[in-house]
Amino acid sequence: MAASSLFQSSSISLRSNPKPTPRNPRINSPYFPINASTSPDPSGPSPPTSAHPPPQPVLKHRRHADENIRDEARRQSSAHNHHGFSAKYVPFNADPNSTESYSLDEIVYRSRSGGLLDVQHDTDALKKYDGQYWRSLFDSRVGKTTWPYGSGVWSKKEWVLPEIDSDDIVSAFEGNSNLFWAERFGKQFLGMSDLWVKHCGISHTGSFKDLGMTVLVSQVNRLRKMNRPVVGVGCASTGDTSAALSAYCAAAGIPSIVFLPANRISIAQLVQPIANGAFVLSLDTDFDGCMQLIREVTSELPIYLANSLNSLRLEGQKTAAIEILQQFDWEVPDWVIVPGGNLGNIYAFYKGFKMCEELGLVDRVPRLVCAQAANANPLYLHYKSGWAEFKPMKANNTFASAIQIGDPVSIDRAVFALKNSNGIVEEATEEELMDATAQADSTGMFICPHTGVALTALIKLRNRGIIGPTDRAVVVSTAHGLKFTQSKIDYHSKEIADMACRLANPPVQVKADFGSVMDVLKKYLLSKDSKY
């Protein structure tokens, strides 16, 4: 039976494509109020004192009736001194003797040698405050409407863009996403009691890309106010990047330009930049071809490049790692598993964890796993070769379309992160990732195919005994499942060629009479309970 008739018969339209106790008793309420007696002023650090606890919070009154939260932040900013925090671009993984650096206010994407850039923070200035201070500061900002700290990204402003004026920030209070205890999935399929899924797709535009885009668009907003030559912002995208870029640019009134590979992203992903008013170019090529074109265009026109080649985005994405630590009350998980395509995200997670270790918030970095679709697995092949010479590939079609990338920009960043976290790379076939997605959905989740890739990696590592039954593991879910309903419909309709779809759960067609319905229900209940 065709998928359309199958689902239409059940009024589902296809018109558009004893319980284990967690280690920490606070985890089920991961964001908790901290003791006011040790809480720092959430607007930022005050001058440190070596022999005294963090300063008392300033009692706040309701803001003036004629001002909004941005006005309030602007008025209060003059009451706080500049704390001397700064950041700059430096060549990624450069020789310690290198003197090459650039201001974040410069429009630059590559080092003089053509290599990647990285945002380097003044850690000496940050280390003037101990780990307990930073933990308390970050925790004190969670759940507030104080501009811009209600954002999961900007609640770590000093570690992200320390010099930007809060009035220039473009934010939808992104981040602060759910850390889901995957109790049934872990127990039923893996024999694990401490498995968690970080639902980064529960965000403004439905993906983790919001975390980086708020930083990049905020910096562009600052540059335009400084009269720098930036007419608009452009990106190549497999879907989610374009959604985030177009939304944040629309909020700031900045033109956005999107290069998309024709017929290779879901309708739900395509409609987002269109609805947000982006100028969308549908190109007869794949993501790698779009990426090459946007790099050429941005070198000739005053369009700011928004892809992860631009290291600003990684500063926002790294806050998801810090957020995970917050949600575990600053306990470090054993494993963090991240889907990998263009590979900026795996480095961003490493960077977030590493900053927390270096600044004394935690004592170690978790082991990282990068999960790739077997149809687009250049990092996996690189890893299996013992990190021999990297070879780009022509990515084949995958349901995990956002990671269908054969020549990832951030390959060097990913290798660095994995080597320095004793990391692992694993892959998932199309059938494996779709089955894992269906398994997760059957336990109450509704995940994207990319999360299915990460879950497949977890399953394989668990089956090999590399991940233990009592290990605390976090799977990063990068996008909302509602963006990928067509793939779920095709799976449950058993309409995917060469795939068994063994967990398909199609609706049952029944005549509209009592006897027929009772017969079907009795058969179903008997299959669930032999005592019925």
Short mmCIF file of C-alpha atoms in Angstrom, two decimals:
data_model
loop_
_atom_site.label_atom_id
_atom_site.label_comp_id
_atom_site.label_asym_id
_atom_site.label_seq_id
_atom_site.Cartn_x
_atom_site.Cartn_y
_atom_site.Cartn_z
CA MET A 1 0.00 0.00 0.00
CA ALA A 2 1.31 3.44 -0.85
CA ALA A 3 2.47 5.60 2.02
CA SER A 4 0.02 8.37 1.20
CA SER A 5 -3.07 6.14 1.19
CA LEU A 6 -1.85 4.28 4.26
CA PHE A 7 -1.58 7.40 6.36
CA GLN A 8 -4.57 9.20 4.86
CA SER A 9 -6.73 6.32 6.02
CA SER A 10 -5.85 7.27 9.59
CA SER A 11 -6.29 10.99 9.07
CA ILE A 12 -2.52 11.61 9.05
CA SER A 13 -1.74 14.03 6.25
CA LEU A 14 1.33 13.82 4.02
CA ARG A 15 0.70 17.09 2.32
CA SER A 16 4.01 18.46 3.59
CA ASN A 17 6.89 16.67 3.48
CA PRO A 18 12.17 -0.15 40.59
CA LYS A 19 13.67 2.92 39.04
CA PRO A 20 17.39 3.61 39.29
CA THR A 21 18.30 6.69 41.29
CA PRO A 22 20.48 9.20 39.38
CA ARG A 23 23.84 9.83 40.99
CA ASN A 24 23.01 13.38 41.92
CA PRO A 25 19.68 14.06 43.64
CA ARG A 26 19.51 17.49 42.03
CA ILE A 27 19.53 16.19 38.47
CA ASN A 28 15.76 15.92 38.07
CA SER A 29 15.65 19.66 38.77
CA PRO A 30 18.85 20.53 36.92
CA TYR A 31 18.54 24.28 37.24
CA PHE A 32 18.30 25.18 40.88
CA PRO A 33 18.55 28.42 42.85
CA ILE A 34 21.92 28.81 44.50
CA ASN A 35 22.50 30.15 47.98
CA ALA A 36 22.10 33.90 47.81
CA SER A 37 24.85 34.38 50.36
CA THR A 38 27.42 33.09 47.86
CA SER A 39 25.77 34.32 44.69
CA PRO A 40 27.69 36.85 42.63
CA ASP A 41 26.07 39.77 40.88
CA PRO A 42 24.69 38.16 37.68
CA SER A 43 25.72 41.18 35.62
CA GLY A 44 29.35 40.13 35.95
CA PRO A 45 32.39 39.76 38.14
CA SER A 46 33.47 42.39 40.62
CA PRO A 47 37.15 42.91 41.42
CA PRO A 48 38.39 39.68 43.04
CA THR A 49 39.60 39.43 46.60
CA SER A 50 41.77 36.50 47.57
CA ALA A 51 40.57 36.21 51.18
CA HIS A 52 36.87 36.95 50.82
CA PRO A 53 33.89 35.09 49.33
CA PRO A 54 32.21 36.36 46.15
CA PRO A 55 30.38 39.67 46.63
CA GLN A 56 26.82 39.85 47.88
CA PRO A 57 24.16 40.23 45.19
CA VAL A 58 22.74 43.66 44.59
CA LEU A 59 19.08 43.85 45.55
CA LYS A 60 17.11 44.57 42.41
CA HIS A 61 13.79 46.28 42.01
CA ARG A 62 11.34 45.91 39.18
CA ARG A 63 12.52 47.89 36.18
CA HIS A 64 10.94 51.20 35.33
CA ALA A 65 7.51 50.95 33.76
CA ASP A 66 8.63 52.84 30.66
CA GLU A 67 11.62 50.62 29.83
CA ASN A 68 12.09 47.11 28.46
CA ILE A 69 14.76 44.57 29.41
CA ARG A 70 17.22 45.95 26.87
CA ASP A 71 16.69 49.49 28.17
CA GLU A 72 17.23 48.19 31.69
CA ALA A 73 20.50 46.50 30.72
CA ARG A 74 21.66 49.68 28.98
CA ARG A 75 20.92 51.77 32.06
CA GLN A 76 22.65 49.35 34.39
CA SER A 77 25.73 48.82 32.23
CA SER A 78 27.19 52.15 33.31
CA ALA A 79 27.14 50.96 36.91
CA HIS A 80 29.60 48.13 36.20
CA ASN A 81 33.24 48.62 35.35
CA HIS A 82 34.91 46.95 32.39
CA HIS A 83 36.48 43.80 33.79
CA GLY A 84 39.40 43.50 31.38
CA PHE A 85 38.26 40.31 29.66
CA SER A 86 39.12 40.05 25.99
CA ALA A 87 39.37 37.62 23.09
CA LYS A 88 41.03 37.59 19.68
CA TYR A 89 41.46 35.43 16.59
CA VAL A 90 44.63 33.36 16.43
CA PRO A 91 45.69 30.59 14.02
CA PHE A 92 44.19 27.30 15.15
CA ASN A 93 46.65 25.07 17.03
CA ALA A 94 49.44 27.52 16.21
CA ASP A 95 53.03 27.37 17.34
CA PRO A 96 53.22 28.89 20.84
CA ASN A 97 55.76 31.40 19.50
CA SER A 98 53.38 32.68 16.82
CA THR A 99 52.48 36.37 17.12
CA GLU A 100 49.76 36.32 14.46
CA SER A 101 46.41 37.51 15.83
CA TYR A 102 43.41 39.58 14.80
CA SER A 103 40.75 41.60 16.55
CA LEU A 104 37.29 40.06 16.56
CA ASP A 105 36.20 43.29 14.88
CA GLU A 106 38.22 42.36 11.80
CA ILE A 107 36.55 40.48 8.96
CA VAL A 108 38.90 37.53 8.60
CA TYR A 109 38.26 33.80 8.27
CA ARG A 110 41.69 32.27 7.59
CA SER A 111 45.20 32.72 8.91
CA ARG A 112 48.00 34.05 6.73
CA SER A 113 48.96 30.47 5.90
CA GLY A 114 45.38 29.67 4.86
CA GLY A 115 44.64 27.63 7.97
CA LEU A 116 41.72 27.80 10.37
CA LEU A 117 41.38 30.48 13.02
CA ASP A 118 40.32 30.04 16.62
CA VAL A 119 38.96 32.45 19.20
CA GLN A 120 41.47 32.72 22.05
CA HIS A 121 40.38 34.16 25.38
CA ASP A 122 42.62 35.93 27.89
CA THR A 123 42.70 33.04 30.35
CA ASP A 124 45.00 34.91 32.73
CA ALA A 125 42.27 37.51 33.25
CA LEU A 126 39.60 34.81 33.63
CA LYS A 127 41.75 32.92 36.16
CA LYS A 128 41.63 35.88 38.54
CA TYR A 129 38.30 34.32 39.55
CA ASP A 130 38.26 30.76 40.81
CA GLY A 131 36.13 27.90 39.56
CA GLN A 132 33.58 28.24 42.34
CA TYR A 133 33.02 31.86 41.40
CA TRP A 134 32.35 31.01 37.73
CA ARG A 135 30.05 28.14 38.68
CA SER A 136 28.04 30.39 40.96
CA LEU A 137 27.90 33.20 38.42
CA PHE A 138 26.69 30.98 35.60
CA ASP A 139 24.14 29.22 37.82
CA SER A 140 22.80 32.53 39.14
CA ARG A 141 21.81 33.62 35.62
CA VAL A 142 19.82 30.57 34.59
CA GLY A 143 16.11 31.11 34.05
CA LYS A 144 16.24 34.89 34.39
CA THR A 145 14.88 37.50 32.02
CA THR A 146 17.76 39.88 32.71
CA TRP A 147 19.15 40.90 29.32
CA PRO A 148 21.04 39.09 27.87
CA TYR A 149 21.67 36.48 30.56
CA GLY A 150 18.41 34.60 30.07
CA SER A 151 20.13 32.99 27.09
CA GLY A 152 22.05 29.79 27.71
CA VAL A 153 24.78 31.27 25.53
CA TRP A 154 24.93 34.79 26.91
CA SER A 155 24.75 33.59 30.50
CA LYS A 156 28.42 32.77 29.77
CA LYS A 157 29.07 36.10 28.06
CA GLU A 158 32.54 36.58 29.60
CA TRP A 159 33.63 33.31 27.96
CA VAL A 160 31.94 33.99 24.62
CA LEU A 161 32.21 37.61 23.40
CA PRO A 162 33.46 39.48 26.45
CA GLU A 163 33.80 42.89 24.79
CA ILE A 164 30.47 43.16 23.00
CA ASP A 165 27.99 45.67 24.37
CA SER A 166 24.83 43.96 25.56
CA ASP A 167 22.84 46.40 23.44
CA ASP A 168 24.37 44.87 20.29
CA ILE A 169 23.41 41.31 21.18
CA VAL A 170 20.77 39.55 19.05
CA SER A 171 19.26 36.76 21.12
CA ALA A 172 16.12 34.64 21.33
CA PHE A 173 17.13 33.35 24.78
CA GLU A 174 18.40 30.23 23.05
CA GLY A 175 20.02 27.32 24.87
CA ASN A 176 19.01 26.08 28.33
CA SER A 177 17.78 22.97 26.50
CA ASN A 178 16.43 19.87 28.17
CA LEU A 179 18.78 17.15 29.39
CA PHE A 180 16.49 14.17 29.00
CA TRP A 181 16.97 11.09 31.16
CA ALA A 182 16.54 8.31 28.59
CA GLU A 183 15.46 5.88 31.28
CA ARG A 184 13.52 3.36 29.23
CA PHE A 185 15.78 3.43 26.17
CA GLY A 186 18.87 2.94 28.32
CA LYS A 187 17.36 0.11 30.37
CA GLN A 188 15.55 -1.73 27.58
CA PHE A 189 18.09 -1.56 24.78
CA LEU A 190 21.45 -0.99 26.48
CA GLY A 191 21.23 -2.10 30.09
CA MET A 192 22.22 1.40 31.20
CA SER A 193 20.73 3.47 34.01
CA ASP A 194 22.60 6.74 33.45
CA LEU A 195 21.92 7.59 29.80
CA TRP A 196 20.95 11.14 28.88
CA VAL A 197 20.00 12.94 25.68
CA LYS A 198 20.82 16.64 25.37
CA HIS A 199 17.92 17.95 23.29
CA CYS A 200 19.62 20.88 21.56
CA GLY A 201 16.83 20.80 18.97
CA ILE A 202 14.48 22.29 21.57
CA SER A 203 15.63 25.75 20.58
CA HIS A 204 14.36 28.81 18.76
CA THR A 205 14.64 27.40 15.22
CA GLY A 206 14.73 23.73 16.18
CA SER A 207 18.45 22.97 16.11
CA PHE A 208 21.72 23.54 17.97
CA LYS A 209 22.78 25.99 15.26
CA ASP A 210 21.03 28.77 17.21
CA LEU A 211 23.79 28.62 19.83
CA GLY A 212 26.43 29.72 17.36
CA MET A 213 24.28 31.99 15.24
CA THR A 214 23.32 34.30 18.09
CA VAL A 215 27.04 35.00 18.57
CA LEU A 216 27.84 35.51 14.91
CA VAL A 217 24.85 37.72 14.13
CA SER A 218 25.46 39.75 17.29
CA GLN A 219 29.02 40.44 16.14
CA VAL A 220 27.75 41.41 12.68
CA ASN A 221 25.27 43.75 14.36
CA ARG A 222 28.20 45.32 16.21
CA LEU A 223 30.25 45.62 13.02
CA ARG A 224 27.42 47.32 11.15
CA LYS A 225 27.01 49.84 13.98
CA MET A 226 30.75 50.48 13.62
CA ASN A 227 30.10 51.21 9.90
CA ARG A 228 32.17 48.25 8.75
CA PRO A 229 31.47 47.12 5.15
CA VAL A 230 28.92 44.39 5.84
CA VAL A 231 25.82 44.48 3.64
CA GLY A 232 24.47 41.09 4.66
CA VAL A 233 25.32 37.64 5.98
CA GLY A 234 25.53 34.50 3.86
CA CYS A 235 25.87 30.76 4.37
CA ALA A 236 25.87 27.44 2.58
CA SER A 237 23.53 25.06 4.32
CA THR A 238 22.01 21.61 4.44
CA GLY A 239 19.06 23.14 6.27
CA ASP A 240 19.52 24.04 9.92
CA THR A 241 22.26 26.67 9.49
CA SER A 242 20.08 28.59 7.05
CA ALA A 243 17.13 28.46 9.46
CA ALA A 244 19.18 29.88 12.31
CA LEU A 245 20.90 32.51 10.19
CA SER A 246 17.68 33.77 8.62
CA ALA A 247 15.86 33.95 11.96
CA TYR A 248 18.55 35.92 13.79
CA CYS A 249 19.19 38.21 10.84
CA ALA A 250 15.45 38.87 10.57
CA ALA A 251 15.34 39.77 14.27
CA ALA A 252 18.20 42.24 13.75
CA GLY A 253 17.00 43.61 10.41
CA ILE A 254 20.09 42.33 8.58
CA PRO A 255 19.78 40.81 5.06
CA SER A 256 20.59 37.09 4.88
CA ILE A 257 21.64 35.09 1.81
CA VAL A 258 21.37 31.30 1.74
CA PHE A 259 22.92 28.80 -0.68
CA LEU A 260 21.06 25.45 -0.52
CA PRO A 261 21.67 22.23 -2.48
CA ALA A 262 18.56 21.66 -4.61
CA ASN A 263 16.25 18.82 -3.57
CA ARG A 264 18.50 17.64 -0.74
CA ILE A 265 16.87 19.07 2.38
CA SER A 266 13.48 18.54 3.95
CA ILE A 267 10.56 20.84 3.21
CA ALA A 268 10.41 21.78 6.90
CA GLN A 269 14.01 22.96 6.69
CA LEU A 270 13.55 24.78 3.37
CA VAL A 271 10.53 26.75 4.50
CA GLN A 272 12.30 28.31 7.51
CA PRO A 273 14.70 30.65 5.64
CA ILE A 274 11.97 31.44 3.13
CA ALA A 275 9.53 32.40 5.89
CA ASN A 276 12.17 34.50 7.63
CA GLY A 277 12.73 36.55 4.49
CA ALA A 278 16.15 35.24 3.44
CA PHE A 279 17.32 35.50 -0.17
CA VAL A 280 17.50 31.78 -1.00
CA LEU A 281 19.48 30.36 -3.91
CA SER A 282 18.72 26.73 -4.73
CA LEU A 283 21.81 25.34 -6.46
CA ASP A 284 22.26 22.19 -8.52
CA THR A 285 25.09 20.83 -6.38
CA ASP A 286 25.71 19.29 -2.98
CA PHE A 287 26.69 21.03 0.26
CA ASP A 288 30.39 20.97 -0.56
CA GLY A 289 29.65 22.72 -3.86
CA CYS A 290 27.53 25.34 -2.07
CA MET A 291 30.32 25.84 0.46
CA GLN A 292 32.87 26.47 -2.27
CA LEU A 293 30.59 29.02 -3.96
CA ILE A 294 29.78 30.96 -0.77
CA ARG A 295 33.48 31.22 0.05
CA GLU A 296 34.19 32.64 -3.40
CA VAL A 297 31.26 35.06 -3.20
CA THR A 298 32.12 36.37 0.27
CA SER A 299 35.68 37.06 -0.86
CA GLU A 300 34.32 39.42 -3.54
CA LEU A 301 31.20 40.99 -2.00
CA PRO A 302 30.63 42.64 1.41
CA ILE A 303 28.72 39.60 2.68
CA TYR A 304 29.82 38.17 6.02
CA LEU A 305 30.46 34.41 5.95
CA ALA A 306 28.34 32.54 8.51
CA ASN A 307 29.51 28.96 8.06
CA SER A 308 31.54 27.17 10.73
CA LEU A 309 34.71 28.13 8.89
CA ASN A 310 33.98 31.28 10.88
CA SER A 311 35.17 30.39 14.38
CA LEU A 312 32.76 32.82 16.09
CA ARG A 313 29.96 30.28 15.82
CA LEU A 314 31.92 27.73 17.81
CA GLU A 315 32.02 30.15 20.75
CA GLY A 316 28.27 29.85 21.07
CA GLN A 317 28.16 26.12 20.42
CA LYS A 318 30.70 25.39 23.17
CA THR A 319 28.21 26.67 25.76
CA ALA A 320 26.17 23.46 25.32
CA ALA A 321 29.07 21.60 26.92
CA ILE A 322 29.12 24.01 29.86
CA GLU A 323 25.35 23.66 30.13
CA ILE A 324 25.65 19.86 30.42
CA LEU A 325 28.05 20.30 33.33
CA GLN A 326 25.64 22.74 34.98
CA GLN A 327 22.77 20.29 34.62
CA PHE A 328 24.83 17.60 36.35
CA ASP A 329 25.69 20.05 39.15
CA TRP A 330 29.22 20.32 37.71
CA GLU A 331 29.86 16.57 37.63
CA VAL A 332 31.61 15.40 34.44
CA PRO A 333 29.89 12.65 32.41
CA ASP A 334 32.00 9.74 31.21
CA TRP A 335 31.03 10.02 27.54
CA VAL A 336 29.56 12.65 25.21
CA ILE A 337 28.48 11.45 21.76
CA VAL A 338 28.05 14.04 19.00
CA PRO A 339 26.89 13.59 15.37
CA GLY A 340 29.54 14.91 12.97
CA GLY A 341 29.27 16.46 9.51
CA ASN A 342 31.24 19.66 9.00
CA LEU A 343 32.86 18.79 12.36
CA GLY A 344 32.81 22.17 14.08
CA ASN A 345 30.48 20.90 16.80
CA ILE A 346 32.76 18.15 18.15
CA TYR A 347 35.52 20.73 18.61
CA ALA A 348 33.08 23.19 20.17
CA PHE A 349 32.10 20.63 22.80
CA TYR A 350 35.74 19.87 23.49
CA LYS A 351 36.51 23.57 23.82
CA GLY A 352 33.68 24.12 26.29
CA PHE A 353 34.72 21.20 28.46
CA LYS A 354 38.40 22.15 28.25
CA MET A 355 37.77 25.75 29.32
CA CYS A 356 35.90 24.46 32.36
CA GLU A 357 38.83 22.23 33.25
CA GLU A 358 41.45 24.94 32.73
CA LEU A 359 39.53 27.48 34.79
CA GLY A 360 38.89 25.10 37.67
CA LEU A 361 35.18 24.41 37.32
CA VAL A 362 35.77 20.67 36.81
CA ASP A 363 38.75 18.35 37.02
CA ARG A 364 38.62 16.56 33.67
CA VAL A 365 37.21 16.39 30.16
CA PRO A 366 34.80 13.57 29.19
CA ARG A 367 35.66 11.15 26.42
CA LEU A 368 34.15 12.34 23.14
CA VAL A 369 32.66 10.22 20.39
CA CYS A 370 32.01 11.61 16.92
CA ALA A 371 29.31 9.69 15.04
CA GLN A 372 29.09 9.81 11.25
CA ALA A 373 26.70 8.40 8.68
CA ALA A 374 28.41 5.62 6.72
CA ASN A 375 27.38 7.39 3.50
CA ALA A 376 29.35 10.49 4.53
CA ASN A 377 32.15 9.24 6.77
CA PRO A 378 35.50 10.88 5.88
CA LEU A 379 36.42 11.38 9.54
CA TYR A 380 35.61 7.75 10.37
CA LEU A 381 37.85 6.53 7.54
CA HIS A 382 40.57 8.92 8.71
CA TYR A 383 40.29 7.55 12.25
CA LYS A 384 40.34 3.91 11.11
CA SER A 385 43.51 4.59 9.11
CA GLY A 386 45.30 5.63 12.30
CA TRP A 387 45.00 9.33 11.42
CA ALA A 388 46.93 8.87 8.19
CA GLU A 389 46.53 11.50 5.48
CA PHE A 390 42.96 12.81 5.37
CA LYS A 391 41.06 12.14 2.13
CA PRO A 392 37.86 14.06 1.31
CA MET A 393 35.10 12.04 -0.30
CA LYS A 394 31.96 12.49 -2.34
CA ALA A 395 29.18 12.17 0.23
CA ASN A 396 26.30 9.90 -0.70
CA ASN A 397 22.67 10.52 0.20
CA THR A 398 21.74 9.92 3.82
CA PHE A 399 18.63 10.45 5.90
CA ALA A 400 20.94 12.39 8.23
CA SER A 401 21.06 15.14 5.62
CA ALA A 402 22.66 17.81 7.80
CA ILE A 403 25.82 15.72 8.10
CA GLN A 404 25.96 14.69 4.42
CA ILE A 405 29.35 16.33 3.99
CA GLY A 406 32.40 14.77 2.36
CA ASP A 407 34.95 17.57 2.74
CA PRO A 408 34.42 18.98 6.24
CA VAL A 409 35.83 22.43 6.95
CA SER A 410 36.69 21.65 10.57
CA ILE A 411 38.54 18.39 10.02
CA ASP A 412 41.66 19.65 11.83
CA ARG A 413 39.60 20.89 14.76
CA ALA A 414 37.81 17.55 15.07
CA VAL A 415 41.02 15.52 15.02
CA PHE A 416 42.51 17.80 17.69
CA ALA A 417 39.45 17.40 19.92
CA LEU A 418 39.36 13.62 19.57
CA LYS A 419 43.06 13.12 20.14
CA ASN A 420 43.00 15.29 23.26
CA SER A 421 39.93 13.61 24.77
CA ASN A 422 40.91 10.00 24.04
CA GLY A 423 38.01 10.10 21.62
CA ILE A 424 36.47 7.59 19.24
CA VAL A 425 34.82 7.85 15.81
CA GLU A 426 31.99 5.48 14.87
CA GLU A 427 29.63 5.19 11.91
CA ALA A 428 26.02 4.22 11.23
CA THR A 429 24.49 2.70 8.12
CA GLU A 430 21.17 4.05 6.89
CA GLU A 431 19.28 1.06 8.27
CA GLU A 432 21.07 1.28 11.62
CA LEU A 433 20.37 4.98 12.08
CA MET A 434 16.71 4.67 11.09
CA ASP A 435 16.19 1.67 13.39
CA ALA A 436 17.86 3.54 16.27
CA THR A 437 15.62 6.52 15.58
CA ALA A 438 12.54 4.31 15.67
CA GLN A 439 13.71 2.67 18.91
CA ALA A 440 14.21 6.05 20.56
CA ASP A 441 10.84 7.31 19.35
CA SER A 442 9.16 4.19 20.74
CA THR A 443 10.43 5.13 24.22
CA GLY A 444 8.95 8.62 24.19
CA MET A 445 11.48 10.64 22.24
CA PHE A 446 10.95 12.12 18.78
CA ILE A 447 14.43 12.54 17.41
CA CYS A 448 16.09 13.54 14.16
CA PRO A 449 18.05 11.05 12.03
CA HIS A 450 21.34 12.65 13.13
CA THR A 451 20.56 11.69 16.71
CA GLY A 452 19.89 8.20 15.35
CA VAL A 453 23.48 8.22 14.08
CA ALA A 454 24.76 9.12 17.55
CA LEU A 455 22.57 6.48 19.22
CA THR A 456 23.88 3.86 16.78
CA ALA A 457 27.43 4.76 17.80
CA LEU A 458 26.42 4.38 21.44
CA ILE A 459 24.82 0.98 20.77
CA LYS A 460 27.94 -0.29 19.00
CA LEU A 461 30.32 0.92 21.71
CA ARG A 462 28.07 -0.51 24.40
CA ASN A 463 27.86 -3.88 22.64
CA ARG A 464 31.66 -4.00 22.42
CA GLY A 465 31.97 -3.26 26.12
CA ILE A 466 33.78 0.04 25.56
CA ILE A 467 30.95 1.95 27.23
CA GLY A 468 30.01 0.24 30.49
CA PRO A 469 26.54 -0.33 31.98
CA THR A 470 27.12 2.17 34.80
CA ASP A 471 28.86 4.83 32.69
CA ARG A 472 27.18 8.20 32.47
CA ALA A 473 26.73 8.94 28.77
CA VAL A 474 25.22 11.97 27.05
CA VAL A 475 24.00 11.77 23.45
CA VAL A 476 23.73 15.17 21.77
CA SER A 477 20.51 15.54 19.79
CA THR A 478 21.15 18.27 17.26
CA ALA A 479 17.74 19.01 15.73
CA HIS A 480 14.04 18.58 16.37
CA GLY A 481 12.39 15.48 14.96
CA LEU A 482 9.54 17.53 13.51
CA LYS A 483 11.93 18.72 10.80
CA PHE A 484 12.23 15.15 9.52
CA THR A 485 8.70 13.79 9.54
CA GLN A 486 8.90 12.56 5.93
CA SER A 487 11.68 10.13 6.75
CA LYS A 488 9.66 8.82 9.69
CA ILE A 489 6.56 8.42 7.52
CA ASP A 490 8.55 6.55 4.87
CA TYR A 491 10.02 4.25 7.52
CA HIS A 492 6.73 3.40 9.20
CA SER A 493 5.10 2.93 5.78
CA LYS A 494 7.92 0.53 4.82
CA GLU A 495 8.43 2.63 1.73
CA ILE A 496 12.24 2.83 1.94
CA ALA A 497 13.95 0.75 -0.72
CA ASP A 498 16.28 -2.01 0.48
CA MET A 499 15.40 -1.41 4.12
CA ALA A 500 13.49 -3.87 6.30
CA CYS A 501 12.04 -1.11 8.52
CA ARG A 502 11.74 -3.81 11.18
CA LEU A 503 10.28 -1.44 13.80
CA ALA A 504 7.64 0.07 11.53
CA ASN A 505 4.36 0.86 13.28
CA PRO A 506 1.80 1.73 10.56
CA PRO A 507 -1.82 2.55 11.41
CA VAL A 508 -4.28 -0.32 11.07
CA GLN A 509 -7.22 0.11 8.69
CA VAL A 510 -10.44 -1.03 10.36
CA LYS A 511 -14.08 -0.93 9.35
CA ALA A 512 -16.07 1.59 11.32
CA ASP A 513 -18.17 -0.92 13.27
CA PHE A 514 -18.00 -2.15 16.87
CA GLY A 515 -17.25 -5.79 16.13
CA SER A 516 -14.32 -5.06 13.82
CA VAL A 517 -12.81 -2.59 16.26
CA MET A 518 -13.18 -5.05 19.16
CA ASP A 519 -11.52 -7.84 17.19
CA VAL A 520 -8.54 -5.68 16.33
CA LEU A 521 -8.18 -4.34 19.88
CA LYS A 522 -8.39 -7.81 21.46
CA LYS A 523 -5.67 -9.09 19.14
CA TYR A 524 -3.47 -6.08 19.97
CA LEU A 525 -3.98 -6.38 23.73
CA LEU A 526 -3.27 -10.10 23.63
CA SER A 527 0.05 -9.40 21.91
CA LYS A 528 0.94 -7.02 24.76
CA ASP A 529 -0.29 -9.12 27.69
CA SER A 530 -0.57 -12.89 27.55
CA LYS A 531 -2.89 -12.79 30.58
CA TYR A 532 -5.58 -10.85 28.70
#
